[in-house]
JSON list of C-alpha atoms and ligand atoms in Angstrom, two decimals:
[
{"chain": "A", "resi": 1, "resn": "MET", "atom": "CA", "xyz": [16.62, -19.63, 25.97]},
{"chain": "A", "resi": 2, "resn": "LEU", "atom": "CA", "xyz": [18.29, -16.27, 26.21]},
{"chain": "A", "resi": 3, "resn": "SER", "atom": "CA", "xyz": [16.22, -14.83, 23.37]},
{"chain": "A", "resi": 4, "resn": "ARG", "atom": "CA", "xyz": [13.02, -16.09, 24.99]},
{"chain": "A", "resi": 5, "resn": "SER", "atom": "CA", "xyz": [13.67, -14.35, 28.32]},
{"chain": "A", "resi": 6, "resn": "LEU", "atom": "CA", "xyz": [14.75, -11.28, 26.37]},
{"chain": "A", "resi": 7, "resn": "SER", "atom": "CA", "xyz": [11.48, -11.15, 24.49]},
{"chain": "A", "resi": 8, "resn": "VAL", "atom": "CA", "xyz": [9.52, -11.68, 27.71]},
{"chain": "A", "resi": 9, "resn": "SER", "atom": "CA", "xyz": [11.28, -8.80, 29.44]},
{"chain": "A", "resi": 10, "resn": "LEU", "atom": "CA", "xyz": [10.76, -6.67, 26.34]},
{"chain": "A", "resi": 11, "resn": "ALA", "atom": "CA", "xyz": [7.06, -7.43, 26.45]},
{"chain": "A", "resi": 12, "resn": "VAL", "atom": "CA", "xyz": [6.94, -6.50, 30.14]},
{"chain": "A", "resi": 13, "resn": "LEU", "atom": "CA", "xyz": [8.82, -3.26, 29.45]},
{"chain": "A", "resi": 14, "resn": "THR", "atom": "CA", "xyz": [6.49, -2.33, 26.60]},
{"chain": "A", "resi": 15, "resn": "CYS", "atom": "CA", "xyz": [3.52, -2.99, 28.84]},
{"chain": "A", "resi": 16, "resn": "VAL", "atom": "CA", "xyz": [4.87, -0.83, 31.68]},
{"chain": "A", "resi": 17, "resn": "ALA", "atom": "CA", "xyz": [5.74, 1.99, 29.28]},
{"chain": "A", "resi": 18, "resn": "GLY", "atom": "CA", "xyz": [2.29, 1.78, 27.69]},
{"chain": "A", "resi": 19, "resn": "LEU", "atom": "CA", "xyz": [0.68, 1.92, 31.10]},
{"chain": "A", "resi": 20, "resn": "ALA", "atom": "CA", "xyz": [2.73, 4.96, 32.12]},
{"chain": "A", "resi": 21, "resn": "ILE", "atom": "CA", "xyz": [1.84, 6.77, 28.89]},
{"chain": "A", "resi": 22, "resn": "GLY", "atom": "CA", "xyz": [-1.80, 5.79, 29.26]},
{"chain": "A", "resi": 23, "resn": "LEU", "atom": "CA", "xyz": [-1.97, 7.09, 32.83]},
{"chain": "A", "resi": 24, "resn": "ALA", "atom": "CA", "xyz": [-0.23, 10.34, 31.94]},
{"chain": "A", "resi": 25, "resn": "GLY", "atom": "CA", "xyz": [-2.71, 10.71, 29.07]},
{"chain": "A", "resi": 26, "resn": "CYS", "atom": "CA", "xyz": [-5.59, 10.41, 31.50]},
{"chain": "A", "resi": 27, "resn": "ARG", "atom": "CA", "xyz": [-4.24, 13.04, 33.83]},
{"chain": "A", "resi": 28, "resn": "SER", "atom": "CA", "xyz": [-3.13, 15.78, 31.46]},
{"chain": "A", "resi": 29, "resn": "LEU", "atom": "CA", "xyz": [-6.01, 17.40, 29.63]},
{"chain": "A", "resi": 30, "resn": "PRO", "atom": "CA", "xyz": [-5.50, 19.40, 26.44]},
{"chain": "A", "resi": 31, "resn": "PRO", "atom": "CA", "xyz": [-4.89, 23.08, 27.25]},
{"chain": "A", "resi": 32, "resn": "SER", "atom": "CA", "xyz": [-7.67, 25.65, 27.14]},
{"chain": "A", "resi": 33, "resn": "LYS", "atom": "CA", "xyz": [-7.56, 28.43, 24.57]},
{"chain": "A", "resi": 34, "resn": "PRO", "atom": "CA", "xyz": [-6.20, 31.58, 26.25]},
{"chain": "A", "resi": 35, "resn": "ALA", "atom": "CA", "xyz": [-8.66, 34.47, 26.64]},
{"chain": "A", "resi": 36, "resn": "SER", "atom": "CA", "xyz": [-6.39, 36.67, 24.52]},
{"chain": "A", "resi": 37, "resn": "GLU", "atom": "CA", "xyz": [-7.15, 34.40, 21.52]},
{"chain": "A", "resi": 38, "resn": "TRP", "atom": "CA", "xyz": [-10.93, 34.19, 21.92]},
{"chain": "A", "resi": 39, "resn": "THR", "atom": "CA", "xyz": [-13.09, 35.15, 18.95]},
{"chain": "A", "resi": 40, "resn": "PRO", "atom": "CA", "xyz": [-15.85, 37.73, 19.64]},
{"chain": "A", "resi": 41, "resn": "GLU", "atom": "CA", "xyz": [-18.32, 34.83, 19.74]},
{"chain": "A", "resi": 42, "resn": "GLU", "atom": "CA", "xyz": [-16.25, 32.95, 22.34]},
{"chain": "A", "resi": 43, "resn": "ALA", "atom": "CA", "xyz": [-15.83, 36.11, 24.42]},
{"chain": "A", "resi": 44, "resn": "ARG", "atom": "CA", "xyz": [-19.60, 36.66, 24.43]},
{"chain": "A", "resi": 45, "resn": "GLY", "atom": "CA", "xyz": [-20.03, 33.01, 25.40]},
{"chain": "A", "resi": 46, "resn": "ALA", "atom": "CA", "xyz": [-17.70, 33.52, 28.36]},
{"chain": "A", "resi": 47, "resn": "GLN", "atom": "CA", "xyz": [-20.08, 36.23, 29.61]},
{"chain": "A", "resi": 48, "resn": "VAL", "atom": "CA", "xyz": [-23.05, 33.90, 29.29]},
{"chain": "A", "resi": 49, "resn": "TYR", "atom": "CA", "xyz": [-21.03, 31.31, 31.22]},
{"chain": "A", "resi": 50, "resn": "GLN", "atom": "CA", "xyz": [-20.26, 33.80, 33.99]},
{"chain": "A", "resi": 51, "resn": "GLN", "atom": "CA", "xyz": [-23.93, 34.67, 34.24]},
{"chain": "A", "resi": 52, "resn": "ASP", "atom": "CA", "xyz": [-25.52, 31.22, 34.00]},
{"chain": "A", "resi": 53, "resn": "CYS", "atom": "CA", "xyz": [-22.95, 28.49, 34.75]},
{"chain": "A", "resi": 54, "resn": "ALA", "atom": "CA", "xyz": [-20.02, 29.79, 36.81]},
{"chain": "A", "resi": 55, "resn": "ARG", "atom": "CA", "xyz": [-21.81, 29.58, 40.13]},
{"chain": "A", "resi": 56, "resn": "CYS", "atom": "CA", "xyz": [-21.93, 25.79, 39.77]},
{"chain": "A", "resi": 57, "resn": "HIS", "atom": "CA", "xyz": [-19.05, 24.87, 37.43]},
{"chain": "A", "resi": 58, "resn": "TYR", "atom": "CA", "xyz": [-15.36, 25.80, 37.46]},
{"chain": "A", "resi": 59, "resn": "PRO", "atom": "CA", "xyz": [-14.19, 26.38, 33.86]},
{"chain": "A", "resi": 60, "resn": "THR", "atom": "CA", "xyz": [-10.47, 25.81, 34.46]},
{"chain": "A", "resi": 61, "resn": "THR", "atom": "CA", "xyz": [-10.44, 22.50, 36.29]},
{"chain": "A", "resi": 62, "resn": "THR", "atom": "CA", "xyz": [-12.38, 19.25, 36.43]},
{"chain": "A", "resi": 63, "resn": "GLN", "atom": "CA", "xyz": [-12.76, 19.67, 40.22]},
{"chain": "A", "resi": 64, "resn": "GLY", "atom": "CA", "xyz": [-16.38, 19.80, 41.26]},
{"chain": "A", "resi": 65, "resn": "LEU", "atom": "CA", "xyz": [-18.16, 22.85, 42.68]},
{"chain": "A", "resi": 66, "resn": "HIS", "atom": "CA", "xyz": [-21.91, 22.14, 42.66]},
{"chain": "A", "resi": 67, "resn": "GLY", "atom": "CA", "xyz": [-21.47, 20.32, 39.35]},
{"chain": "A", "resi": 68, "resn": "PRO", "atom": "CA", "xyz": [-18.34, 18.89, 37.73]},
{"chain": "A", "resi": 69, "resn": "GLY", "atom": "CA", "xyz": [-15.58, 21.25, 36.56]},
{"chain": "A", "resi": 70, "resn": "LEU", "atom": "CA", "xyz": [-15.88, 21.75, 32.81]},
{"chain": "A", "resi": 71, "resn": "GLN", "atom": "CA", "xyz": [-12.25, 22.04, 31.73]},
{"chain": "A", "resi": 72, "resn": "ALA", "atom": "CA", "xyz": [-11.85, 20.25, 28.37]},
{"chain": "A", "resi": 73, "resn": "ILE", "atom": "CA", "xyz": [-15.52, 19.20, 28.50]},
{"chain": "A", "resi": 74, "resn": "THR", "atom": "CA", "xyz": [-15.82, 19.07, 24.68]},
{"chain": "A", "resi": 75, "resn": "LYS", "atom": "CA", "xyz": [-12.44, 17.34, 24.23]},
{"chain": "A", "resi": 76, "resn": "ILE", "atom": "CA", "xyz": [-12.99, 14.35, 26.47]},
{"chain": "A", "resi": 77, "resn": "LYS", "atom": "CA", "xyz": [-14.59, 11.12, 25.25]},
{"chain": "A", "resi": 78, "resn": "ALA", "atom": "CA", "xyz": [-17.50, 11.19, 27.66]},
{"chain": "A", "resi": 79, "resn": "MET", "atom": "CA", "xyz": [-19.08, 13.66, 30.08]},
{"chain": "A", "resi": 80, "resn": "PRO", "atom": "CA", "xyz": [-19.42, 12.61, 33.73]},
{"chain": "A", "resi": 81, "resn": "SER", "atom": "CA", "xyz": [-22.80, 11.02, 32.89]},
{"chain": "A", "resi": 82, "resn": "GLY", "atom": "CA", "xyz": [-21.12, 8.89, 30.22]},
{"chain": "A", "resi": 83, "resn": "ALA", "atom": "CA", "xyz": [-22.82, 10.72, 27.31]},
{"chain": "A", "resi": 84, "resn": "PRO", "atom": "CA", "xyz": [-20.56, 12.00, 24.52]},
{"chain": "A", "resi": 85, "resn": "PRO", "atom": "CA", "xyz": [-19.93, 15.77, 24.84]},
{"chain": "A", "resi": 86, "resn": "THR", "atom": "CA", "xyz": [-21.63, 16.77, 21.59]},
{"chain": "A", "resi": 87, "resn": "ASP", "atom": "CA", "xyz": [-23.22, 20.20, 21.15]},
{"chain": "A", "resi": 88, "resn": "GLU", "atom": "CA", "xyz": [-26.60, 18.45, 20.97]},
{"chain": "A", "resi": 89, "resn": "ARG", "atom": "CA", "xyz": [-26.16, 16.65, 24.30]},
{"chain": "A", "resi": 90, "resn": "MET", "atom": "CA", "xyz": [-24.84, 19.76, 26.03]},
{"chain": "A", "resi": 91, "resn": "THR", "atom": "CA", "xyz": [-27.68, 21.85, 24.63]},
{"chain": "A", "resi": 92, "resn": "VAL", "atom": "CA", "xyz": [-30.25, 19.43, 26.06]},
{"chain": "A", "resi": 93, "resn": "ALA", "atom": "CA", "xyz": [-28.50, 19.47, 29.47]},
{"chain": "A", "resi": 94, "resn": "ILE", "atom": "CA", "xyz": [-28.25, 23.28, 29.46]},
{"chain": "A", "resi": 95, "resn": "LEU", "atom": "CA", "xyz": [-31.83, 23.99, 28.38]},
{"chain": "A", "resi": 96, "resn": "HIS", "atom": "CA", "xyz": [-33.64, 21.17, 30.16]},
{"chain": "A", "resi": 97, "resn": "GLY", "atom": "CA", "xyz": [-31.32, 20.35, 33.04]},
{"chain": "A", "resi": 98, "resn": "HIS", "atom": "CA", "xyz": [-29.60, 17.09, 33.85]},
{"chain": "A", "resi": 99, "resn": "GLY", "atom": "CA", "xyz": [-30.00, 15.12, 37.08]},
{"chain": "A", "resi": 100, "resn": "THR", "atom": "CA", "xyz": [-29.71, 17.69, 39.85]},
{"chain": "A", "resi": 101, "resn": "MET", "atom": "CA", "xyz": [-28.69, 20.44, 37.40]},
{"chain": "A", "resi": 102, "resn": "PRO", "atom": "CA", "xyz": [-31.57, 22.83, 36.72]},
{"chain": "A", "resi": 103, "resn": "GLY", "atom": "CA", "xyz": [-32.34, 23.84, 33.13]},
{"chain": "A", "resi": 104, "resn": "THR", "atom": "CA", "xyz": [-31.60, 27.41, 32.03]},
{"chain": "A", "resi": 105, "resn": "ALA", "atom": "CA", "xyz": [-33.60, 29.23, 29.36]},
{"chain": "A", "resi": 106, "resn": "ILE", "atom": "CA", "xyz": [-30.96, 30.74, 27.07]},
{"chain": "A", "resi": 107, "resn": "PRO", "atom": "CA", "xyz": [-31.86, 32.43, 23.75]},
{"chain": "A", "resi": 108, "resn": "ASP", "atom": "CA", "xyz": [-30.45, 30.72, 20.61]},
{"chain": "A", "resi": 109, "resn": "ASP", "atom": "CA", "xyz": [-27.80, 33.31, 19.81]},
{"chain": "A", "resi": 110, "resn": "GLN", "atom": "CA", "xyz": [-26.45, 33.29, 23.37]},
{"chain": "A", "resi": 111, "resn": "LEU", "atom": "CA", "xyz": [-26.54, 29.50, 23.40]},
{"chain": "A", "resi": 112, "resn": "ASN", "atom": "CA", "xyz": [-24.39, 29.40, 20.25]},
{"chain": "A", "resi": 113, "resn": "ASP", "atom": "CA", "xyz": [-21.91, 31.78, 21.86]},
{"chain": "A", "resi": 114, "resn": "LEU", "atom": "CA", "xyz": [-21.88, 29.66, 25.02]},
{"chain": "A", "resi": 115, "resn": "LEU", "atom": "CA", "xyz": [-21.21, 26.46, 23.04]},
{"chain": "A", "resi": 116, "resn": "ALA", "atom": "CA", "xyz": [-18.36, 28.19, 21.21]},
{"chain": "A", "resi": 117, "resn": "TYR", "atom": "CA", "xyz": [-16.90, 29.18, 24.58]},
{"chain": "A", "resi": 118, "resn": "LEU", "atom": "CA", "xyz": [-17.30, 25.66, 25.98]},
{"chain": "A", "resi": 119, "resn": "HIS", "atom": "CA", "xyz": [-15.14, 24.44, 23.06]},
{"chain": "A", "resi": 120, "resn": "THR", "atom": "CA", "xyz": [-12.29, 26.69, 24.25]},
{"chain": "A", "resi": 121, "resn": "LEU", "atom": "CA", "xyz": [-12.16, 25.10, 27.71]},
{"chain": "B", "resi": 1, "resn": "LIG", "atom": "C1", "xyz": [-27.38, 25.22, 40.11]},
{"chain": "B", "resi": 1, "resn": "LIG", "atom": "C2", "xyz": [-26.13, 24.63, 39.68]},
{"chain": "B", "resi": 1, "resn": "LIG", "atom": "C3", "xyz": [-25.86, 24.46, 38.19]},
{"chain": "B", "resi": 1, "resn": "LIG", "atom": "C4", "xyz": [-25.94, 25.40, 37.19]},
{"chain": "B", "resi": 1, "resn": "LIG", "atom": "C5", "xyz": [-26.38, 26.86, 37.29]},
{"chain": "B", "resi": 1, "resn": "LIG", "atom": "C6", "xyz": [-25.46, 24.74, 35.99]},
{"chain": "B", "resi": 1, "resn": "LIG", "atom": "N1", "xyz": [-25.12, 23.44, 36.26]},
{"chain": "B", "resi": 1, "resn": "LIG", "atom": "FE1", "xyz": [-24.34, 22.09, 34.95]},
{"chain": "B", "resi": 1, "resn": "LIG", "atom": "N2", "xyz": [-24.44, 20.65, 36.35]},
{"chain": "B", "resi": 1, "resn": "LIG", "atom": "C7", "xyz": [-24.81, 20.84, 37.69]},
{"chain": "B", "resi": 1, "resn": "LIG", "atom": "C8", "xyz": [-24.80, 19.55, 38.37]},
{"chain": "B", "resi": 1, "resn": "LIG", "atom": "C9", "xyz": [-25.14, 19.34, 39.83]},
{"chain": "B", "resi": 1, "resn": "LIG", "atom": "C10", "xyz": [-24.41, 18.59, 37.41]},
{"chain": "B", "resi": 1, "resn": "LIG", "atom": "C11", "xyz": [-24.30, 17.08, 37.60]},
{"chain": "B", "resi": 1, "resn": "LIG", "atom": "C12", "xyz": [-25.68, 16.55, 37.31]},
{"chain": "B", "resi": 1, "resn": "LIG", "atom": "C13", "xyz": [-25.83, 15.07, 37.50]},
{"chain": "B", "resi": 1, "resn": "LIG", "atom": "O1", "xyz": [-25.09, 14.31, 36.83]},
{"chain": "B", "resi": 1, "resn": "LIG", "atom": "O2", "xyz": [-26.72, 14.67, 38.28]},
{"chain": "B", "resi": 1, "resn": "LIG", "atom": "C14", "xyz": [-24.19, 19.32, 36.15]},
{"chain": "B", "resi": 1, "resn": "LIG", "atom": "C15", "xyz": [-23.77, 18.73, 34.98]},
{"chain": "B", "resi": 1, "resn": "LIG", "atom": "C16", "xyz": [-23.38, 19.42, 33.84]},
{"chain": "B", "resi": 1, "resn": "LIG", "atom": "C17", "xyz": [-22.77, 18.85, 32.66]},
{"chain": "B", "resi": 1, "resn": "LIG", "atom": "C18", "xyz": [-22.41, 17.37, 32.49]},
{"chain": "B", "resi": 1, "resn": "LIG", "atom": "C19", "xyz": [-23.61, 16.66, 31.92]},
{"chain": "B", "resi": 1, "resn": "LIG", "atom": "C20", "xyz": [-23.32, 15.19, 31.77]},
{"chain": "B", "resi": 1, "resn": "LIG", "atom": "O3", "xyz": [-23.95, 14.57, 30.88]},
{"chain": "B", "resi": 1, "resn": "LIG", "atom": "O4", "xyz": [-22.52, 14.63, 32.52]},
{"chain": "B", "resi": 1, "resn": "LIG", "atom": "C21", "xyz": [-22.55, 19.85, 31.79]},
{"chain": "B", "resi": 1, "resn": "LIG", "atom": "C22", "xyz": [-21.93, 19.76, 30.39]},
{"chain": "B", "resi": 1, "resn": "LIG", "atom": "C23", "xyz": [-23.03, 21.06, 32.40]},
{"chain": "B", "resi": 1, "resn": "LIG", "atom": "N3", "xyz": [-23.55, 20.76, 33.65]},
{"chain": "B", "resi": 1, "resn": "LIG", "atom": "C24", "xyz": [-22.98, 22.31, 31.82]},
{"chain": "B", "resi": 1, "resn": "LIG", "atom": "C25", "xyz": [-23.56, 23.44, 32.35]},
{"chain": "B", "resi": 1, "resn": "LIG", "atom": "C26", "xyz": [-23.60, 24.71, 31.66]},
{"chain": "B", "resi": 1, "resn": "LIG", "atom": "C27", "xyz": [-22.97, 25.00, 30.32]},
{"chain": "B", "resi": 1, "resn": "LIG", "atom": "C28", "xyz": [-24.28, 25.58, 32.49]},
{"chain": "B", "resi": 1, "resn": "LIG", "atom": "C29", "xyz": [-24.64, 27.00, 32.21]},
{"chain": "B", "resi": 1, "resn": "LIG", "atom": "C30", "xyz": [-25.68, 27.22, 31.22]},
{"chain": "B", "resi": 1, "resn": "LIG", "atom": "C31", "xyz": [-24.64, 24.84, 33.69]},
{"chain": "B", "resi": 1, "resn": "LIG", "atom": "N4", "xyz": [-24.20, 23.55, 33.57]},
{"chain": "B", "resi": 1, "resn": "LIG", "atom": "C32", "xyz": [-25.34, 25.37, 34.77]},
{"chain": "B", "resi": 1, "resn": "LIG", "atom": "C33", "xyz": [-25.16, 22.03, 38.27]},
{"chain": "B", "resi": 1, "resn": "LIG", "atom": "C34", "xyz": [-25.36, 23.22, 37.59]}
]
């Protein structure tokens, strides 16, 4: 009898702990790479971002501006649309637009720099 109630309360405890860890995991995103550690490619990408994306997307939070904040965009399981944040998907969204986001014509080399930068967020 005693052991049964013990195992039930253990199960409840495990569940609560799991829930707490799960929730904390949802809230805390992996940290961005500090600017002081950017490669030349990532630094160039940051400039492209400033020029073509910053007016609509915050890079350091997931809070929305005109579009969703892009902190940790490549590290999360799914982008706001539900699509996985692969370079291919992001490239299509960037070049051709997505929903209310307009497409931006970005030359290949700058696009590669931009993608490298997006991975630092
Ligand atoms: C004029 C404003 C605007 C500009 C400029 C802009 N975006 Fe967006 N972006 C949006 C909006 C609005 C959405 C949400 C679109 C929707 O889901 O309908 C979005 C969505 C996204 C998404 C999420 C796509 C998804 O599948 O959920 C990514 C990634 C993104 N933008 C990256 C970029 C990058 C990188 C740039 C710079 C090249 C950029 N955006 C430029 C407005 C903008």
